Amino acid sequence: MSERGLLIVLSAPSGCGKSTIVQGLLKRRDRLKFSVSATTRAPREGEVDGRDYFFISHEKFDAMVDNGEFLEHAQYVENRYGTPRGPVERELAAGNDVLLDIETQGAFQVCGQCPDALMVFLLPPSFEELEKRLILRGKDSPEVIKRRLEVARRECLEAEKYDYRIVNDEIERAVSEFDSIIEKERRKINKQ
Ligand code: 5GP
């Protein structure tokens, strides 16, 4: 029978380059599966339902909460986000590793429920750089950017509570570091 996979939680302030890192990592690791979250936020240009997120109504979100369908869920800025439990359980049972790209409140819920989860925090090289990236991305209004930066400052204070911190100074380097961390943790599990 195959070994149970590793649950990996990645948090980072928005605009930190997290999706690029996630894409790079998924390319390198065959047995790493991305957990597609559900959200009440509207799709951004280019986002595809079922690939980037499951875009759902507040009513559907409430129903999923009531039915215990989320491994974790949280409110972030003005929207709600949650990790559907079923697909995560299935992939882990099949021996695949699962990557959750979630904010800190949800991350700590997962950590409480699954103490073996690997907790990784991606840091921006600096706040000036983060602000620049959010503006250049051009996807949010100045008001939303301001709020995202406030949240980002608070989130970075939580980074200390994660198992590993990676600074996204250069994409390839950060992906390699993340890849090595997963490799190291997998070896530890296999030895146990
Ligand atoms: P965005 O709106 O920029 O896609 O995501 C905003 C924040 O929500 C990001 O920090 C992202 O990691 C987080 N997020 C995405 N999916 C989930 C989820 O399922 N649960 C939680 N708690 N946070 C999520």
mmCIF file of C-alpha atoms and ligand atoms in Angstrom:
data_model
loop_
_atom_site.group_PDB
_atom_site.id
_atom_site.type_symbol
_atom_site.label_atom_id
_atom_site.label_comp_id
_atom_site.label_asym_id
_atom_site.label_seq_id
_atom_site.Cartn_x
_atom_site.Cartn_y
_atom_site.Cartn_z
ATOM 1 C CA MET A 1 0.000 0.000 0.000
ATOM 2 C CA SER A 2 1.266 3.510 -0.727
ATOM 3 C CA GLU A 3 2.356 5.802 2.135
ATOM 4 C CA ARG A 4 0.023 8.603 3.131
ATOM 5 C CA GLY A 5 1.012 11.892 1.511
ATOM 6 C CA LEU A 6 2.283 15.038 3.178
ATOM 7 C CA LEU A 7 -0.087 17.959 3.777
ATOM 8 C CA ILE A 8 1.703 21.219 2.991
ATOM 9 C CA VAL A 9 0.329 24.608 4.003
ATOM 10 C CA LEU A 10 1.704 27.683 2.253
ATOM 11 C CA SER A 11 0.819 31.196 3.399
ATOM 12 C CA ALA A 12 2.059 34.502 2.062
ATOM 13 C CA PRO A 13 0.813 38.060 1.834
ATOM 14 C CA SER A 14 -0.958 38.683 -1.481
ATOM 15 C CA GLY A 15 1.297 39.997 -4.233
ATOM 16 C CA CYS A 16 4.233 38.034 -2.824
ATOM 17 C CA GLY A 17 4.523 35.879 -5.952
ATOM 18 C CA LYS A 18 2.909 32.885 -4.306
ATOM 19 C CA SER A 19 1.088 31.558 -7.392
ATOM 20 C CA THR A 20 4.301 31.660 -9.453
ATOM 21 C CA ILE A 21 6.087 29.693 -6.745
ATOM 22 C CA VAL A 22 3.203 27.209 -6.573
ATOM 23 C CA GLN A 23 3.266 26.706 -10.372
ATOM 24 C CA GLY A 24 7.041 26.162 -10.317
ATOM 25 C CA LEU A 25 6.762 23.630 -7.550
ATOM 26 C CA LEU A 26 3.897 21.701 -9.181
ATOM 27 C CA LYS A 27 6.007 21.368 -12.344
ATOM 28 C CA ARG A 28 8.875 19.855 -10.368
ATOM 29 C CA ARG A 29 6.883 17.449 -8.218
ATOM 30 C CA ASP A 30 4.606 14.896 -9.912
ATOM 31 C CA ARG A 31 3.061 13.695 -6.700
ATOM 32 C CA LEU A 32 2.200 17.167 -5.453
ATOM 33 C CA LYS A 33 -1.458 18.145 -5.940
ATOM 34 C CA PHE A 34 -2.878 21.626 -5.545
ATOM 35 C CA SER A 35 -6.000 21.982 -3.407
ATOM 36 C CA VAL A 36 -8.540 24.160 -5.238
ATOM 37 C CA SER A 37 -10.320 26.370 -2.707
ATOM 38 C CA ALA A 38 -13.875 27.643 -2.739
ATOM 39 C CA THR A 39 -14.400 31.394 -2.502
ATOM 40 C CA THR A 40 -17.177 33.951 -2.546
ATOM 41 C CA ARG A 41 -14.921 36.462 -4.339
ATOM 42 C CA ALA A 42 -15.587 37.256 -8.009
ATOM 43 C CA PRO A 43 -13.170 35.717 -10.536
ATOM 44 C CA ARG A 44 -10.350 37.995 -11.683
ATOM 45 C CA GLU A 45 -9.559 38.258 -15.368
ATOM 46 C CA GLY A 46 -8.059 34.983 -16.588
ATOM 47 C CA GLU A 47 -9.166 32.934 -13.600
ATOM 48 C CA VAL A 48 -11.018 29.707 -14.392
ATOM 49 C CA ASP A 49 -13.723 28.147 -12.208
ATOM 50 C CA GLY A 50 -12.603 24.757 -10.917
ATOM 51 C CA ARG A 51 -8.932 25.415 -11.733
ATOM 52 C CA ASP A 52 -8.055 28.554 -9.748
ATOM 53 C CA TYR A 53 -11.002 28.462 -7.352
ATOM 54 C CA PHE A 54 -14.545 27.195 -7.116
ATOM 55 C CA PHE A 55 -16.382 30.509 -7.307
ATOM 56 C CA ILE A 56 -19.505 30.079 -5.211
ATOM 57 C CA SER A 57 -22.279 32.190 -3.642
ATOM 58 C CA HIS A 58 -22.464 33.111 0.061
ATOM 59 C CA GLU A 59 -25.453 30.764 0.371
ATOM 60 C CA LYS A 60 -23.524 27.818 -1.059
ATOM 61 C CA PHE A 61 -20.562 28.693 1.175
ATOM 62 C CA ASP A 62 -22.824 28.690 4.273
ATOM 63 C CA ALA A 63 -24.290 25.329 3.245
ATOM 64 C CA MET A 64 -20.803 23.830 2.861
ATOM 65 C CA VAL A 65 -19.828 25.146 6.318
ATOM 66 C CA ASP A 66 -23.002 23.668 7.837
ATOM 67 C CA ASN A 67 -22.356 20.299 6.179
ATOM 68 C CA GLY A 68 -18.789 20.170 7.522
ATOM 69 C CA GLU A 69 -17.420 20.110 3.975
ATOM 70 C CA PHE A 70 -14.481 22.422 4.745
ATOM 71 C CA LEU A 71 -11.191 21.362 6.308
ATOM 72 C CA GLU A 72 -10.832 25.049 7.233
ATOM 73 C CA HIS A 73 -12.430 28.318 6.207
ATOM 74 C CA ALA A 74 -11.866 32.002 6.891
ATOM 75 C CA GLN A 75 -12.880 35.519 6.014
ATOM 76 C CA TYR A 76 -10.116 37.494 4.256
ATOM 77 C CA VAL A 77 -10.468 41.208 3.423
ATOM 78 C CA GLU A 78 -14.076 41.178 2.183
ATOM 79 C CA ASN A 79 -14.505 37.594 1.014
ATOM 80 C CA ARG A 80 -14.690 34.074 2.334
ATOM 81 C CA TYR A 81 -12.381 31.221 1.424
ATOM 82 C CA GLY A 82 -12.421 27.534 2.318
ATOM 83 C CA THR A 83 -10.605 24.271 1.602
ATOM 84 C CA PRO A 84 -12.949 21.458 0.516
ATOM 85 C CA ARG A 85 -12.099 18.495 2.734
ATOM 86 C CA GLY A 86 -12.949 15.598 0.364
ATOM 87 C CA PRO A 87 -10.317 16.065 -2.370
ATOM 88 C CA VAL A 88 -7.557 16.674 0.213
ATOM 89 C CA GLU A 89 -8.395 13.464 2.069
ATOM 90 C CA ARG A 90 -8.538 11.448 -1.154
ATOM 91 C CA GLU A 91 -5.162 12.663 -2.440
ATOM 92 C CA LEU A 92 -3.412 12.118 0.892
ATOM 93 C CA ALA A 93 -4.860 8.604 1.152
ATOM 94 C CA ALA A 94 -3.595 7.880 -2.383
ATOM 95 C CA GLY A 95 -0.084 8.814 -1.231
ATOM 96 C CA ASN A 96 0.067 12.176 -2.987
ATOM 97 C CA ASP A 97 1.259 15.348 -1.260
ATOM 98 C CA VAL A 98 -1.295 18.160 -1.138
ATOM 99 C CA LEU A 99 -0.504 21.869 -1.216
ATOM 100 C CA LEU A 100 -2.888 24.357 0.412
ATOM 101 C CA ASP A 101 -2.380 28.007 -0.546
ATOM 102 C CA ILE A 102 -4.254 29.645 2.328
ATOM 103 C CA GLU A 103 -4.086 32.660 4.621
ATOM 104 C CA THR A 104 -2.952 32.506 8.249
ATOM 105 C CA GLN A 105 -6.273 32.022 10.126
ATOM 106 C CA GLY A 106 -7.058 28.980 7.986
ATOM 107 C CA ALA A 107 -3.466 27.754 8.266
ATOM 108 C CA PHE A 108 -3.685 27.644 12.059
ATOM 109 C CA GLN A 109 -7.005 25.762 11.876
ATOM 110 C CA VAL A 110 -5.289 23.131 9.698
ATOM 111 C CA CYS A 111 -2.295 23.021 12.034
ATOM 112 C CA GLY A 112 -4.649 22.332 14.984
ATOM 113 C CA GLN A 113 -6.402 19.506 13.154
ATOM 114 C CA CYS A 114 -3.391 18.004 11.395
ATOM 115 C CA PRO A 115 -0.304 18.458 13.596
ATOM 116 C CA ASP A 116 1.855 16.691 10.982
ATOM 117 C CA ALA A 117 1.139 19.328 8.337
ATOM 118 C CA LEU A 118 4.217 21.108 7.012
ATOM 119 C CA MET A 119 3.772 24.866 7.524
ATOM 120 C CA VAL A 120 5.637 27.180 5.151
ATOM 121 C CA PHE A 121 5.489 30.981 4.989
ATOM 122 C CA LEU A 122 6.643 32.915 1.944
ATOM 123 C CA LEU A 123 8.005 36.393 2.735
ATOM 124 C CA PRO A 124 8.386 39.335 0.348
ATOM 125 C CA PRO A 125 11.942 40.746 0.073
ATOM 126 C CA SER A 126 10.507 43.996 1.582
ATOM 127 C CA PHE A 127 7.192 45.844 2.056
ATOM 128 C CA GLU A 128 8.206 48.453 -0.530
ATOM 129 C CA GLU A 129 8.662 45.648 -3.049
ATOM 130 C CA LEU A 130 5.317 44.122 -2.077
ATOM 131 C CA GLU A 131 3.482 47.435 -2.582
ATOM 132 C CA LYS A 132 5.163 47.863 -5.950
ATOM 133 C CA ARG A 133 4.092 44.358 -7.052
ATOM 134 C CA LEU A 134 0.474 44.899 -5.959
ATOM 135 C CA ILE A 135 0.279 48.180 -7.890
ATOM 136 C CA LEU A 136 1.944 46.692 -10.990
ATOM 137 C CA ARG A 137 -0.416 43.713 -10.925
ATOM 138 C CA GLY A 138 -3.183 46.283 -11.503
ATOM 139 C CA LYS A 139 -5.924 43.941 -10.344
ATOM 140 C CA ASP A 140 -7.110 45.755 -7.225
ATOM 141 C CA SER A 141 -8.299 49.292 -6.480
ATOM 142 C CA PRO A 142 -6.014 51.594 -4.402
ATOM 143 C CA GLU A 143 -8.363 51.103 -1.422
ATOM 144 C CA VAL A 144 -8.156 47.291 -1.656
ATOM 145 C CA ILE A 145 -4.351 47.488 -2.093
ATOM 146 C CA LYS A 146 -4.124 49.584 1.075
ATOM 147 C CA ARG A 147 -6.152 47.017 3.015
ATOM 148 C CA ARG A 148 -4.185 44.105 1.555
ATOM 149 C CA LEU A 149 -0.940 45.785 2.675
ATOM 150 C CA GLU A 150 -2.288 46.258 6.216
ATOM 151 C CA VAL A 151 -3.281 42.583 6.310
ATOM 152 C CA ALA A 152 0.139 41.644 4.863
ATOM 153 C CA ARG A 153 1.965 43.465 7.686
ATOM 154 C CA ARG A 154 -0.105 41.625 10.286
ATOM 155 C CA GLU A 155 0.389 38.303 8.488
ATOM 156 C CA CYS A 156 4.167 38.657 8.361
ATOM 157 C CA LEU A 157 4.159 38.895 12.169
ATOM 158 C CA GLU A 158 2.691 35.357 12.166
ATOM 159 C CA ALA A 159 5.529 33.977 10.031
ATOM 160 C CA GLU A 160 7.447 33.013 13.193
ATOM 161 C CA LYS A 161 4.829 30.365 13.977
ATOM 162 C CA TYR A 162 5.473 28.442 10.735
ATOM 163 C CA ASP A 163 7.953 25.555 10.407
ATOM 164 C CA TYR A 164 9.834 27.251 7.558
ATOM 165 C CA ARG A 165 10.140 30.766 6.111
ATOM 166 C CA ILE A 166 11.229 31.335 2.525
ATOM 167 C CA VAL A 167 12.086 34.791 1.167
ATOM 168 C CA ASN A 168 10.855 35.221 -2.401
ATOM 169 C CA ASP A 169 13.823 37.273 -3.589
ATOM 170 C CA GLU A 170 14.263 35.251 -6.766
ATOM 171 C CA ILE A 171 11.661 32.813 -8.108
ATOM 172 C CA GLU A 172 13.845 29.851 -9.145
ATOM 173 C CA ARG A 173 15.860 30.030 -5.942
ATOM 174 C CA ALA A 174 12.712 30.160 -3.784
ATOM 175 C CA VAL A 175 11.159 27.208 -5.680
ATOM 176 C CA SER A 176 14.355 25.165 -5.186
ATOM 177 C CA GLU A 177 14.414 25.942 -1.483
ATOM 178 C CA PHE A 178 10.765 24.914 -1.121
ATOM 179 C CA ASP A 179 11.399 21.724 -3.129
ATOM 180 C CA SER A 180 14.335 20.785 -0.853
ATOM 181 C CA ILE A 181 12.242 21.383 2.272
ATOM 182 C CA ILE A 182 9.538 19.008 0.996
ATOM 183 C CA GLU A 183 12.182 16.428 0.066
ATOM 184 C CA LYS A 184 13.698 16.643 3.541
ATOM 185 C CA GLU A 185 10.313 16.278 5.266
ATOM 186 C CA ARG A 186 9.379 13.316 3.025
ATOM 187 C CA ARG A 187 12.611 11.552 3.970
ATOM 188 C CA LYS A 188 11.823 12.109 7.664
ATOM 189 C CA ILE A 189 8.381 10.510 7.246
ATOM 190 C CA ASN A 190 9.800 7.544 5.351
ATOM 191 C CA LYS A 191 12.310 6.907 8.137
ATOM 192 C CA GLN A 192 9.597 6.869 10.821
HETATM 193 P P1 5GP B 1 -6.823 36.013 -3.450
HETATM 194 O O1 5GP B 1 -8.157 36.721 -3.320
HETATM 195 O O2 5GP B 1 -5.709 37.005 -3.651
HETATM 196 O O3 5GP B 1 -6.845 34.912 -4.452
HETATM 197 O O4 5GP B 1 -6.543 35.312 -2.055
HETATM 198 C C1 5GP B 1 -6.564 36.040 -0.858
HETATM 199 C C2 5GP B 1 -6.017 35.186 0.274
HETATM 200 O O5 5GP B 1 -6.889 34.079 0.509
HETATM 201 C C3 5GP B 1 -4.649 34.579 -0.035
HETATM 202 O O6 5GP B 1 -3.827 34.783 1.101
HETATM 203 C C4 5GP B 1 -4.933 33.111 -0.232
HETATM 204 O O7 5GP B 1 -3.847 32.313 0.171
HETATM 205 C C5 5GP B 1 -6.101 32.918 0.707
HETATM 206 N N1 5GP B 1 -6.880 31.713 0.407
HETATM 207 C C6 5GP B 1 -7.106 31.135 -0.792
HETATM 208 N N2 5GP B 1 -7.839 30.024 -0.643
HETATM 209 C C7 5GP B 1 -8.057 29.882 0.698
HETATM 210 C C8 5GP B 1 -8.721 28.895 1.496
HETATM 211 O O8 5GP B 1 -9.265 27.902 1.024
HETATM 212 N N3 5GP B 1 -8.729 29.103 2.826
HETATM 213 C C9 5GP B 1 -8.147 30.171 3.427
HETATM 214 N N4 5GP B 1 -8.207 30.246 4.752
HETATM 215 N N5 5GP B 1 -7.501 31.095 2.706
HETATM 216 C C10 5GP B 1 -7.460 30.964 1.356
#
